[in-house]
GROMACS .gro file of C-alpha atoms in nm:
model
  486
    1MET     CA    1   0.017  -0.005  -0.024
    2ARG     CA    2   0.138   0.397  -0.123
    3LYS     CA    3   0.221   0.587   0.197
    4PRO     CA    4   0.245   0.957   0.115
    5THR     CA    5   0.537   1.132   0.183
    6ALA     CA    6   0.584   1.433   0.462
    7PRO     CA    7   0.642   1.653   0.140
    8LEU     CA    8   0.292   1.620   0.007
    9PHE     CA    9   0.223   1.703   0.400
   10GLN     CA   10   0.397   2.006   0.358
   11ASP     CA   11   0.331   2.143   0.019
   12LEU     CA   12  -0.069   2.151   0.161
   13LEU     CA   13   0.023   2.386   0.464
   14LEU     CA   14   0.171   2.557   0.193
   15GLU     CA   15  -0.102   2.553  -0.059
   16SER     CA   16  -0.364   2.644   0.244
   17GLY     CA   17  -0.219   2.839   0.484
   18ILE     CA   18  -0.421   2.581   0.773
   19ILE     CA   19  -0.519   2.674   1.096
   20ARG     CA   20  -0.766   2.518   1.272
   21ASP     CA   21  -1.078   2.471   1.010
   22GLN     CA   22  -0.908   2.445   0.722
   23VAL     CA   23  -0.738   2.098   0.714
   24TYR     CA   24  -1.023   1.970   0.656
   25HIS     CA   25  -1.032   2.152   0.309
   26ALA     CA   26  -0.699   2.093   0.209
   27LEU     CA   27  -0.685   1.706   0.325
   28ARG     CA   28  -1.020   1.667   0.102
   29ASN     CA   29  -0.865   1.907  -0.161
   30ALA     CA   30  -0.555   1.675  -0.209
   31ILE     CA   31  -0.761   1.347  -0.181
   32LEU     CA   32  -0.989   1.484  -0.512
   33ASP     CA   33  -0.753   1.613  -0.734
   34GLY     CA   34  -0.559   1.250  -0.633
   35ARG     CA   35  -0.253   1.336  -0.485
   36LEU     CA   36  -0.373   1.125  -0.157
   37ALA     CA   37  -0.499   0.826  -0.361
   38ALA     CA   38  -0.754   0.559  -0.225
   39GLY     CA   39  -0.635   0.338   0.074
   40SER     CA   40  -0.304   0.579   0.144
   41LYS     CA   41  -0.202   0.590   0.464
   42ILE     CA   42  -0.286   0.939   0.673
   43PRO     CA   43   0.035   0.988   0.921
   44SER     CA   44  -0.097   0.998   1.307
   45SER     CA   45  -0.267   1.352   1.435
   46ARG     CA   46   0.044   1.418   1.681
   47ALA     CA   47   0.299   1.366   1.372
   48LEU     CA   48   0.111   1.538   1.129
   49ALA     CA   49   0.101   1.874   1.381
   50GLU     CA   50   0.441   1.856   1.434
   51MET     CA   51   0.499   1.824   1.084
   52MET     CA   52   0.298   2.113   0.989
   53ARG     CA   53   0.344   2.332   1.296
   54ILE     CA   54  -0.007   2.345   1.421
   55SER     CA   55  -0.213   2.252   1.687
   56ARG     CA   56  -0.282   1.889   1.691
   57ASN     CA   57  -0.635   1.972   1.799
   58SER     CA   58  -0.692   2.120   1.446
   59VAL     CA   59  -0.580   1.826   1.335
   60ILE     CA   60  -0.840   1.605   1.549
   61ALA     CA   61  -1.140   1.856   1.407
   62GLY     CA   62  -1.060   1.779   1.113
   63PHE     CA   63  -0.987   1.404   1.068
   64GLU     CA   64  -1.306   1.399   1.292
   65ARG     CA   65  -1.459   1.598   0.993
   66LEU     CA   66  -1.335   1.401   0.697
   67THR     CA   67  -1.408   1.046   0.859
   68ASP     CA   68  -1.811   1.164   0.928
   69GLU     CA   69  -1.820   1.255   0.579
   70GLY     CA   70  -1.715   0.921   0.419
   71TYR     CA   71  -1.336   1.076   0.296
   72LEU     CA   72  -1.111   0.911   0.577
   73MET     CA   73  -1.189   0.582   0.832
   74THR     CA   74  -1.001   0.402   1.096
   75ARG     CA   75  -0.860   0.071   1.156
   76LYS     CA   76  -0.800  -0.017   1.499
   77GLY     CA   77  -0.446  -0.067   1.551
   78ALA     CA   78  -0.303   0.032   1.222
   79GLY     CA   79  -0.399   0.427   1.191
   80THR     CA   80  -0.609   0.600   0.938
   81PHE     CA   81  -0.676   0.590   0.542
   82VAL     CA   82  -0.816   0.738   0.288
   83THR     CA   83  -1.148   0.503   0.202
   84GLN     CA   84  -1.155   0.275  -0.112
   85HIS     CA   85  -1.477   0.477  -0.203
   86ILE     CA   86  -1.432   0.856  -0.248
   87PRO     CA   87  -1.789   1.032  -0.234
   88ASP     CA   88  -1.755   1.290  -0.451
   89ARG     CA   89  -1.612   1.083  -0.702
   90LEU     CA   90  -1.976   0.904  -0.693
   91HIS     CA   91  -2.153   1.204  -0.816
   92ALA     CA   92  -1.891   1.436  -0.973
   93PRO     CA   93  -1.569   1.351  -1.138
   94HIS     CA   94  -1.268   1.578  -1.100
   95THR     CA   95  -1.070   1.716  -1.318
   96PRO     CA   96  -0.698   1.767  -1.262
   97PRO     CA   97  -0.581   2.124  -1.118
   98THR     CA   98  -0.418   2.283  -1.477
   99PRO     CA   99  -0.008   2.331  -1.422
  100HIS     CA  100   0.115   2.687  -1.396
  101PRO     CA  101   0.296   2.808  -1.778
  102VAL     CA  102   0.557   2.804  -1.719
  103PRO     CA  103   0.702   3.217  -1.729
  104ALA     CA  104   0.968   3.311  -2.042
  105ILE     CA  105   1.298   3.460  -1.971
  106ASP     CA  106   1.320   3.776  -1.893
  107GLY     CA  107   1.674   4.009  -1.954
  108SER     CA  108   1.815   3.979  -1.562
  109VAL     CA  109   1.940   3.631  -1.703
  110ASN     CA  110   2.295   3.619  -1.822
  111PRO     CA  111   2.207   3.504  -2.185
  112ASP     CA  112   2.555   3.370  -2.237
  113ILE     CA  113   2.406   3.072  -1.969
  114THR     CA  114   2.022   3.027  -2.188
  115ALA     CA  115   2.237   2.993  -2.512
  116LEU     CA  116   2.468   2.697  -2.350
  117ALA     CA  117   2.164   2.550  -2.209
  118LYS     CA  118   1.987   2.499  -2.583
  119GLU     CA  119   2.316   2.387  -2.608
  120GLN     CA  120   2.408   2.171  -2.370
  121GLU     CA  121   2.013   2.013  -2.421
  122ASN     CA  122   2.045   1.927  -2.749
  123GLN     CA  123   2.416   1.682  -2.720
  124HIS     CA  124   2.269   1.526  -2.415
  125ASP     CA  125   2.389   1.141  -2.508
  126GLY     CA  126   2.259   0.981  -2.161
  127ALA     CA  127   2.429   0.781  -1.934
  128MET     CA  128   2.787   0.725  -1.942
  129ASN     CA  129   2.770   0.375  -1.893
  130ARG     CA  130   2.661   0.322  -2.245
  131LEU     CA  131   2.875   0.108  -2.454
  132PHE     CA  132   3.123   0.286  -2.689
  133ALA     CA  133   3.077   0.644  -2.415
  134PRO     CA  134   3.358   0.886  -2.513
  135GLY     CA  135   3.529   0.993  -2.189
  136VAL     CA  136   3.513   0.688  -1.971
  137GLY     CA  137   3.787   0.462  -1.825
  138CYS     CA  138   3.795   0.112  -1.704
  139THR     CA  139   3.558   0.094  -1.447
  140ASP     CA  140   3.490  -0.198  -1.447
  141LEU     CA  141   3.822  -0.262  -1.310
  142PHE     CA  142   3.804  -0.042  -0.998
  143PRO     CA  143   3.982  -0.192  -0.690
  144HIS     CA  144   3.662  -0.185  -0.479
  145ASP     CA  145   3.814  -0.433  -0.210
  146LEU     CA  146   4.105  -0.269  -0.174
  147TRP     CA  147   3.959   0.091  -0.146
  148GLY     CA  148   3.694  -0.017   0.100
  149ARG     CA  149   3.992  -0.171   0.291
  150LEU     CA  150   4.166   0.243   0.286
  151MET     CA  151   3.816   0.438   0.343
  152GLY     CA  152   3.786   0.185   0.657
  153ARG     CA  153   4.088   0.263   0.815
  154VAL     CA  154   4.074   0.624   0.713
  155TRP     CA  155   3.664   0.641   0.889
  156ARG     CA  156   3.791   0.454   1.152
  157GLN     CA  157   4.048   0.737   1.258
  158SER     CA  158   3.803   1.033   1.138
  159ARG     CA  159   3.681   1.140   1.491
  160ARG     CA  160   4.004   1.308   1.586
  161GLU     CA  161   4.036   1.384   1.168
  162LEU     CA  162   3.719   1.602   1.119
  163GLY     CA  163   3.713   1.940   1.140
  164LEU     CA  164   4.055   2.005   1.100
  165HIS     CA  165   4.038   1.992   0.685
  166THR     CA  166   3.867   2.267   0.604
  167SER     CA  167   4.092   2.465   0.377
  168PRO     CA  168   4.003   2.594  -0.009
  169TYR     CA  169   4.334   2.457  -0.082
  170GLY     CA  170   4.256   2.080  -0.012
  171TYR     CA  171   4.382   1.830   0.245
  172GLN     CA  172   4.774   1.872   0.306
  173PRO     CA  173   4.859   1.499   0.269
  174LEU     CA  174   4.666   1.469  -0.042
  175ARG     CA  175   4.834   1.774  -0.198
  176GLN     CA  176   5.188   1.667  -0.092
  177ALA     CA  177   5.118   1.304  -0.288
  178ILE     CA  178   5.055   1.498  -0.543
  179GLY     CA  179   5.308   1.684  -0.548
  180ARG     CA  180   5.575   1.410  -0.579
  181TYR     CA  181   5.398   1.200  -0.821
  182VAL     CA  182   5.327   1.468  -1.087
  183GLN     CA  183   5.685   1.591  -1.032
  184ALA     CA  184   5.796   1.192  -1.074
  185THR     CA  185   5.567   1.123  -1.378
  186ARG     CA  186   5.504   1.431  -1.596
  187GLY     CA  187   5.853   1.662  -1.444
  188VAL     CA  188   5.569   1.946  -1.356
  189ASN     CA  189   5.746   2.204  -1.120
  190CYS     CA  190   5.546   2.279  -0.820
  191HIS     CA  191   5.531   2.287  -0.407
  192GLU     CA  192   5.247   2.142  -0.218
  193ASP     CA  193   5.113   2.507  -0.196
  194CYS     CA  194   5.053   2.612  -0.532
  195ILE     CA  195   4.843   2.251  -0.598
  196ILE     CA  196   4.483   2.349  -0.550
  197ILE     CA  197   4.169   1.988  -0.464
  198VAL     CA  198   3.907   2.056  -0.727
  199ASN     CA  199   3.575   1.891  -0.824
  200GLY     CA  200   3.785   1.782  -1.128
  201ILE     CA  201   3.870   1.950  -1.509
  202GLN     CA  202   3.583   2.126  -1.498
  203GLN     CA  203   3.608   2.342  -1.185
  204ALA     CA  204   3.935   2.363  -1.250
  205LEU     CA  205   3.834   2.537  -1.586
  206ASN     CA  206   3.563   2.747  -1.360
  207LEU     CA  207   3.826   2.874  -1.126
  208SER     CA  208   4.057   2.968  -1.396
  209ALA     CA  209   3.796   3.123  -1.585
  210ARG     CA  210   3.669   3.337  -1.307
  211VAL     CA  211   4.022   3.458  -1.174
  212LEU     CA  212   4.190   3.497  -1.492
  213LEU     CA  213   3.900   3.674  -1.792
  214THR     CA  214   3.629   3.951  -1.852
  215ARG     CA  215   3.429   3.946  -2.073
  216GLY     CA  216   3.510   4.011  -2.386
  217ASP     CA  217   3.884   3.876  -2.320
  218GLU     CA  218   4.006   3.632  -2.627
  219VAL     CA  219   4.092   3.237  -2.570
  220TRP     CA  220   4.243   3.034  -2.810
  221LEU     CA  221   4.050   2.694  -2.840
  222ASP     CA  222   4.187   2.409  -3.071
  223ASP     CA  223   3.927   2.366  -3.353
  224PRO     CA  224   3.797   2.086  -3.278
  225GLY     CA  225   3.838   2.074  -2.906
  226TYR     CA  226   3.696   2.020  -2.617
  227ASN     CA  227   3.314   2.202  -2.566
  228GLY     CA  228   3.343   2.165  -2.214
  229ALA     CA  229   3.593   2.413  -2.201
  230ARG     CA  230   3.413   2.616  -2.485
  231GLY     CA  231   3.148   2.621  -2.254
  232VAL     CA  232   3.341   2.769  -1.957
  233PHE     CA  233   3.439   3.019  -2.149
  234ALA     CA  234   3.192   3.108  -2.241
  235SER     CA  235   2.974   3.164  -1.952
  236VAL     CA  236   3.181   3.439  -1.849
  237GLY     CA  237   3.161   3.641  -2.197
  238ALA     CA  238   3.487   3.531  -2.294
  239THR     CA  239   3.527   3.558  -2.732
  240ILE     CA  240   3.649   3.178  -2.817
  241SER     CA  241   3.949   3.257  -3.118
  242PRO     CA  242   3.964   2.904  -3.314
  243VAL     CA  243   4.313   2.788  -3.395
  244ARG     CA  244   4.364   2.513  -3.630
  245VAL     CA  245   4.501   2.149  -3.521
  246ASP     CA  246   4.714   1.857  -3.716
  247VAL     CA  247   4.891   1.558  -3.675
  248ASP     CA  248   5.163   1.814  -3.409
  249GLY     CA  249   4.854   1.933  -3.168
  250MET     CA  250   4.745   2.281  -3.188
  251ASP     CA  251   4.878   2.507  -3.487
  252ILE     CA  252   5.065   2.792  -3.241
  253GLN     CA  253   5.158   2.990  -3.486
  254ASP     CA  254   4.781   2.992  -3.653
  255GLY     CA  255   4.709   3.150  -3.317
  256ILE     CA  256   4.965   3.376  -3.296
  257THR     CA  257   4.839   3.515  -3.634
  258HIS     CA  258   4.508   3.544  -3.600
  259TYR     CA  259   4.473   3.615  -3.244
  260PRO     CA  260   4.783   3.751  -3.087
  261HIS     CA  261   4.644   3.934  -2.816
  262ALA     CA  262   4.442   3.664  -2.651
  263ARG     CA  263   4.464   3.658  -2.314
  264LEU     CA  264   4.446   3.280  -2.224
  265VAL     CA  265   4.549   2.979  -2.460
  266TYR     CA  266   4.349   2.627  -2.318
  267THR     CA  267   4.525   2.314  -2.434
  268ALA     CA  268   4.556   1.931  -2.430
  269PRO     CA  269   4.964   1.892  -2.500
  270SER     CA  270   4.969   1.540  -2.422
  271HIS     CA  271   4.686   1.482  -2.605
  272GLN     CA  272   4.460   1.689  -2.783
  273PHE     CA  273   4.048   1.637  -2.786
  274PRO     CA  274   3.964   1.477  -2.999
  275LEU     CA  275   4.221   1.391  -3.222
  276SER     CA  276   4.407   1.251  -3.004
  277GLY     CA  277   4.773   1.427  -3.086
  278THR     CA  278   5.062   1.557  -2.920
  279LEU     CA  279   5.189   1.867  -2.903
  280SER     CA  280   5.565   1.863  -3.055
  281LEU     CA  281   5.814   2.022  -2.844
  282PRO     CA  282   5.913   2.311  -3.159
  283ARG     CA  283   5.519   2.397  -3.064
  284ARG     CA  284   5.554   2.396  -2.699
  285LEU     CA  285   5.870   2.628  -2.661
  286ALA     CA  286   5.734   2.889  -2.895
  287LEU     CA  287   5.362   2.887  -2.679
  288LEU     CA  288   5.562   2.917  -2.409
  289GLU     CA  289   5.767   3.223  -2.538
  290TRP     CA  290   5.474   3.404  -2.673
  291ALA     CA  291   5.280   3.389  -2.334
  292GLU     CA  292   5.546   3.511  -2.144
  293LYS     CA  293   5.570   3.790  -2.446
  294SER     CA  294   5.225   3.890  -2.476
  295LYS     CA  295   5.193   3.831  -2.056
  296ALA     CA  296   4.941   3.557  -2.213
  297TRP     CA  297   4.805   3.318  -1.972
  298ILE     CA  298   4.821   2.899  -2.028
  299PHE     CA  299   4.585   2.611  -1.895
  300GLU     CA  300   4.742   2.301  -1.952
  301ASP     CA  301   4.482   2.005  -1.946
  302ASP     CA  302   4.681   1.700  -1.916
  303TYR     CA  303   4.346   1.517  -1.820
  304ASN     CA  304   4.481   1.190  -2.055
  305SER     CA  305   4.857   1.173  -1.978
  306GLU     CA  306   4.825   0.853  -1.785
  307PHE     CA  307   4.647   0.648  -2.140
  308ARG     CA  308   5.021   0.644  -2.298
  309PHE     CA  309   5.002   0.284  -2.481
  310ALA     CA  310   5.364   0.358  -2.671
  311ALA     CA  311   5.609   0.599  -2.648
  312ARG     CA  312   5.660   0.785  -2.333
  313SER     CA  313   5.517   1.124  -2.321
  314LEU     CA  314   5.672   1.459  -2.334
  315GLN     CA  315   5.709   1.601  -1.989
  316ALA     CA  316   5.429   1.869  -1.931
  317LEU     CA  317   5.433   2.170  -2.083
  318GLN     CA  318   5.421   2.389  -1.733
  319GLY     CA  319   5.764   2.156  -1.665
  320LEU     CA  320   5.903   2.332  -1.923
  321ASP     CA  321   5.767   2.692  -1.815
  322LYS     CA  322   6.050   2.912  -1.684
  323HIS     CA  323   5.796   3.265  -1.628
  324HIS     CA  324   5.531   3.106  -1.414
  325ARG     CA  325   5.237   3.162  -1.711
  326VAL     CA  326   5.134   2.794  -1.671
  327ILE     CA  327   4.793   2.642  -1.520
  328TYR     CA  328   4.853   2.273  -1.493
  329ALA     CA  329   4.515   2.057  -1.413
  330GLY     CA  330   4.487   1.680  -1.364
  331THR     CA  331   4.223   1.470  -1.282
  332PHE     CA  332   4.170   1.143  -1.121
  333SER     CA  333   3.808   1.079  -1.251
  334LYS     CA  334   3.939   0.896  -1.613
  335MET     CA  335   4.160   0.655  -1.399
  336MET     CA  336   3.883   0.565  -1.131
  337TYR     CA  337   3.560   0.660  -1.284
  338PRO     CA  338   3.371   0.971  -1.396
  339GLU     CA  339   3.185   1.004  -1.059
  340PHE     CA  340   3.536   1.023  -0.866
  341ARG     CA  341   3.509   1.454  -0.835
  342LEU     CA  342   3.843   1.481  -0.734
  343GLY     CA  343   4.110   1.660  -0.942
  344PHE     CA  344   4.379   1.925  -0.884
  345LEU     CA  345   4.537   2.274  -1.057
  346VAL     CA  346   4.872   2.336  -1.029
  347VAL     CA  347   4.895   2.739  -1.010
  348PRO     CA  348   5.205   2.989  -1.023
  349PRO     CA  349   5.329   3.122  -0.682
  350GLN     CA  350   5.191   3.440  -0.830
  351LEU     CA  351   4.820   3.324  -0.879
  352ARG     CA  352   4.791   3.125  -0.578
  353GLU     CA  353   4.627   3.336  -0.384
  354GLN     CA  354   4.360   3.452  -0.607
  355PHE     CA  355   4.246   3.100  -0.625
  356GLY     CA  356   4.302   3.039  -0.290
  357VAL     CA  357   3.979   3.324  -0.269
  358THR     CA  358   3.748   3.198  -0.538
  359LYS     CA  359   3.818   2.857  -0.440
  360TYR     CA  360   3.695   2.975  -0.150
  361TYR     CA  361   3.361   3.137  -0.250
  362SER     CA  362   3.288   2.843  -0.520
  363ASP     CA  363   3.240   2.561  -0.241
  364LEU     CA  364   3.532   2.651   0.034
  365CYS     CA  365   3.648   2.283  -0.007
  366ASN     CA  366   3.646   1.957  -0.087
  367GLY     CA  367   3.515   1.643   0.093
  368TYR     CA  368   3.750   1.480   0.351
  369LEU     CA  369   3.715   1.117   0.323
  370GLU     CA  370   3.786   1.069  -0.047
  371GLN     CA  371   4.047   1.275  -0.014
  372ALA     CA  372   4.248   1.111   0.290
  373ILE     CA  373   4.183   0.784   0.101
  374LEU     CA  374   4.328   0.890  -0.234
  375ALA     CA  375   4.627   0.998  -0.022
  376ARG     CA  376   4.717   0.689   0.116
  377PHE     CA  377   4.606   0.528  -0.205
  378ILE     CA  378   4.867   0.694  -0.383
  379GLU     CA  379   5.128   0.687  -0.112
  380GLU     CA  380   5.124   0.303  -0.073
  381GLY     CA  381   5.173   0.296  -0.427
  382HIS     CA  382   4.849   0.131  -0.541
  383TYR     CA  383   4.792   0.437  -0.752
  384ALA     CA  384   5.063   0.347  -0.993
  385ARG     CA  385   5.007  -0.034  -0.990
  386HIS     CA  386   4.592   0.086  -1.049
  387VAL     CA  387   4.769   0.264  -1.355
  388ARG     CA  388   4.978   0.022  -1.511
  389ARG     CA  389   4.706  -0.205  -1.472
  390ILE     CA  390   4.445   0.032  -1.659
  391ARG     CA  391   4.681   0.146  -1.932
  392LYS     CA  392   4.711  -0.219  -1.986
  393ALA     CA  393   4.360  -0.313  -1.995
  394CYS     CA  394   4.317  -0.025  -2.190
  395TYR     CA  395   4.567  -0.119  -2.473
  396GLU     CA  396   4.375  -0.480  -2.512
  397ARG     CA  397   4.043  -0.322  -2.571
  398LYS     CA  398   4.124  -0.095  -2.800
  399ALA     CA  399   4.291  -0.319  -3.020
  400ALA     CA  400   4.016  -0.579  -2.984
  401LEU     CA  401   3.778  -0.217  -3.113
  402VAL     CA  402   4.008  -0.175  -3.443
  403ALA     CA  403   4.003  -0.532  -3.513
  404ALA     CA  404   3.637  -0.559  -3.511
  405ILE     CA  405   3.598  -0.196  -3.694
  406GLU     CA  406   3.821  -0.329  -3.952
  407ASP     CA  407   3.601  -0.666  -3.984
  408TYR     CA  408   3.264  -0.569  -4.005
  409PHE     CA  409   3.311  -0.216  -4.147
  410PRO     CA  410   3.595  -0.265  -4.425
  411GLY     CA  411   3.606   0.039  -4.646
  412ARG     CA  412   3.334   0.206  -4.470
  413MET     CA  413   3.495   0.351  -4.140
  414THR     CA  414   3.862   0.406  -4.157
  415VAL     CA  415   4.003   0.458  -3.742
  416HIS     CA  416   4.189   0.746  -3.675
  417PRO     CA  417   4.572   0.673  -3.567
  418THR     CA  418   4.659   0.716  -3.194
  419ASP     CA  419   4.873   0.570  -2.896
  420SER     CA  420   4.664   0.679  -2.617
  421GLY     CA  421   4.294   0.782  -2.496
  422VAL     CA  422   4.005   0.574  -2.408
  423HIS     CA  423   3.814   0.678  -2.774
  424VAL     CA  424   3.891   0.654  -3.165
  425VAL     CA  425   3.809   0.874  -3.427
  426CYS     CA  426   3.625   0.745  -3.730
  427TRP     CA  427   3.639   0.886  -4.074
  428LEU     CA  428   3.260   0.747  -4.227
  429ASN     CA  429   3.333   0.661  -4.597
  430GLY     CA  430   2.914   0.622  -4.771
  431LEU     CA  431   2.783   0.681  -4.406
  432THR     CA  432   2.682   1.012  -4.259
  433ALA     CA  433   2.774   1.072  -3.840
  434ASN     CA  434   2.411   1.103  -3.810
  435GLU     CA  435   2.297   0.790  -3.944
  436VAL     CA  436   2.508   0.615  -3.716
  437VAL     CA  437   2.460   0.778  -3.382
  438GLU     CA  438   2.063   0.788  -3.451
  439LYS     CA  439   2.104   0.414  -3.562
  440ALA     CA  440   2.359   0.288  -3.235
  441ARG     CA  441   2.163   0.530  -2.942
  442GLY     CA  442   1.818   0.283  -3.037
  443LEU     CA  443   2.062   0.041  -2.975
  444GLY     CA  444   2.117   0.166  -2.652
  445MET     CA  445   2.543   0.276  -2.764
  446GLY     CA  446   2.682   0.617  -2.659
  447ILE     CA  447   2.864   0.691  -3.027
  448GLN     CA  448   2.915   1.081  -3.039
  449THR     CA  449   2.958   1.289  -3.332
  450PHE     CA  450   3.302   1.449  -3.474
  451SER     CA  451   3.132   1.770  -3.540
  452ARG     CA  452   2.955   1.839  -3.201
  453TYR     CA  453   3.346   1.930  -3.133
  454CYS     CA  454   3.360   2.171  -3.392
  455LEU     CA  455   3.378   2.542  -3.407
  456ARG     CA  456   3.376   2.579  -3.797
  457PRO     CA  457   3.257   2.299  -4.059
  458MET     CA  458   3.486   2.012  -4.122
  459THR     CA  459   3.507   1.864  -4.445
  460ARG     CA  460   3.528   1.519  -4.368
  461GLU     CA  461   3.227   1.300  -4.177
  462GLY     CA  462   3.337   1.134  -3.837
  463ILE     CA  463   3.246   0.968  -3.496
  464LEU     CA  464   3.388   0.933  -3.142
  465ILE     CA  465   3.359   0.512  -3.041
  466GLY     CA  466   3.483   0.486  -2.681
  467PHE     CA  467   3.666   0.174  -2.591
  468ALA     CA  468   3.782   0.164  -2.183
  469ASN     CA  469   3.462   0.129  -1.999
  470HIS     CA  470   3.386  -0.247  -2.126
  471PRO     CA  471   3.598  -0.556  -2.229
  472GLN     CA  472   3.694  -0.700  -2.569
  473ALA     CA  473   3.384  -0.946  -2.667
  474SER     CA  474   3.134  -0.685  -2.600
  475LEU     CA  475   3.363  -0.405  -2.787
  476ARG     CA  476   3.346  -0.693  -3.050
  477GLU     CA  477   2.996  -0.789  -3.002
  478GLY     CA  478   2.853  -0.386  -3.019
  479ILE     CA  479   3.057  -0.361  -3.358
  480ARG     CA  480   2.865  -0.622  -3.538
  481GLN     CA  481   2.500  -0.479  -3.415
  482LEU     CA  482   2.573  -0.142  -3.515
  483ALA     CA  483   2.714  -0.325  -3.878
  484ALA     CA  484   2.403  -0.539  -3.892
  485ALA     CA  485   2.167  -0.239  -3.813
  486LEU     CA  486   2.292  -0.023  -4.083
   0.00000   0.00000   0.00000
């Protein structure tokens, strides 16, 4: 038997302003319009009085009248219920209330946000755990048991730790662990004081935009490039300046030639999204030199550097920076799972205070528990072992996907070469991206069109296919089903 929830009775209070005699009208109307269904149990008079913050006598009086008129009935030892045969329904059909019209948006709302909301609605792909959804790591290989043991250990000591770690910069032991890790693996030059724990790359971008940009400032963005960065910069009124991309990553000279007065450069030099290229060393040096001369900032998104299968990746751009112009961002969501909302920023020392206060007014601090567990996970060597395991699995899953595409789509799909990442780009021959995506969605798959990441029209039709989140057999079977559907 369905039991009405507390918020329903609180809504009745708000709608009817209940005092004494109005209890009767509020409950009767709720029964007639279906909010209190036949057979529903009503809270006790004492509980309802406390819930609605009114006199219990007012509730009792309303109950008695409703019982006399046949709306409620009492079962000894069970409580009060709505009757199965409601009197008014026997002779007067009830019309559900007309919903209130939603007012149009007026000029008080930021037009940049309104435009982004419409774009996000059009690009919504549903659940990220769909087969072939890009951007998701090997969630099936997350070390649940080990994480649970570390969580238990951290929780047992939390009584003396809670309340001691509310810095907007994040949990200090985690910042120390991250500092040692990125120095050893990515060649990042940093001190724990310049590390800020954030809720992933999106918050890192948002903080950077708020600290560094004002309306009208120009921002370089790869074209094609990450639309999440485009959305953040557009939300603060920045002007997005599309820069060409080729096999060597972002074309720095193209940016300098066309947008010499840019305030900020967004780049993912270790793994350009979505084409997966690596920014060459000459271009890295050229970008750093231009940024210093122009007093521009560089946001280095190193979201995917650990998913490299062949050659060792180049040192982080931040590690080459001698003039403190690079803001370096990393995330653990790809290596762990999408809902694992922990990442970090390494900011130039002269910007530490500005980023710290912006983070404070954004959300004060991140949750203690997951930060403490992650710190131990890294310090005890579990994270490095997890990275090696995931890297091997991704390599095998990518190989299986590519083989399946070559077997089932010969001549119709060409896989763009890459030695890193958790997705592949496929160029289409004789197929349209919208056609493939529509068929894929019908099969419950998360394939995306390439064009959604482009600021300017593309001459080639392409799609993005994720491969990291499912075993090899599932990937091959998915491609077989897609080929049959097409």
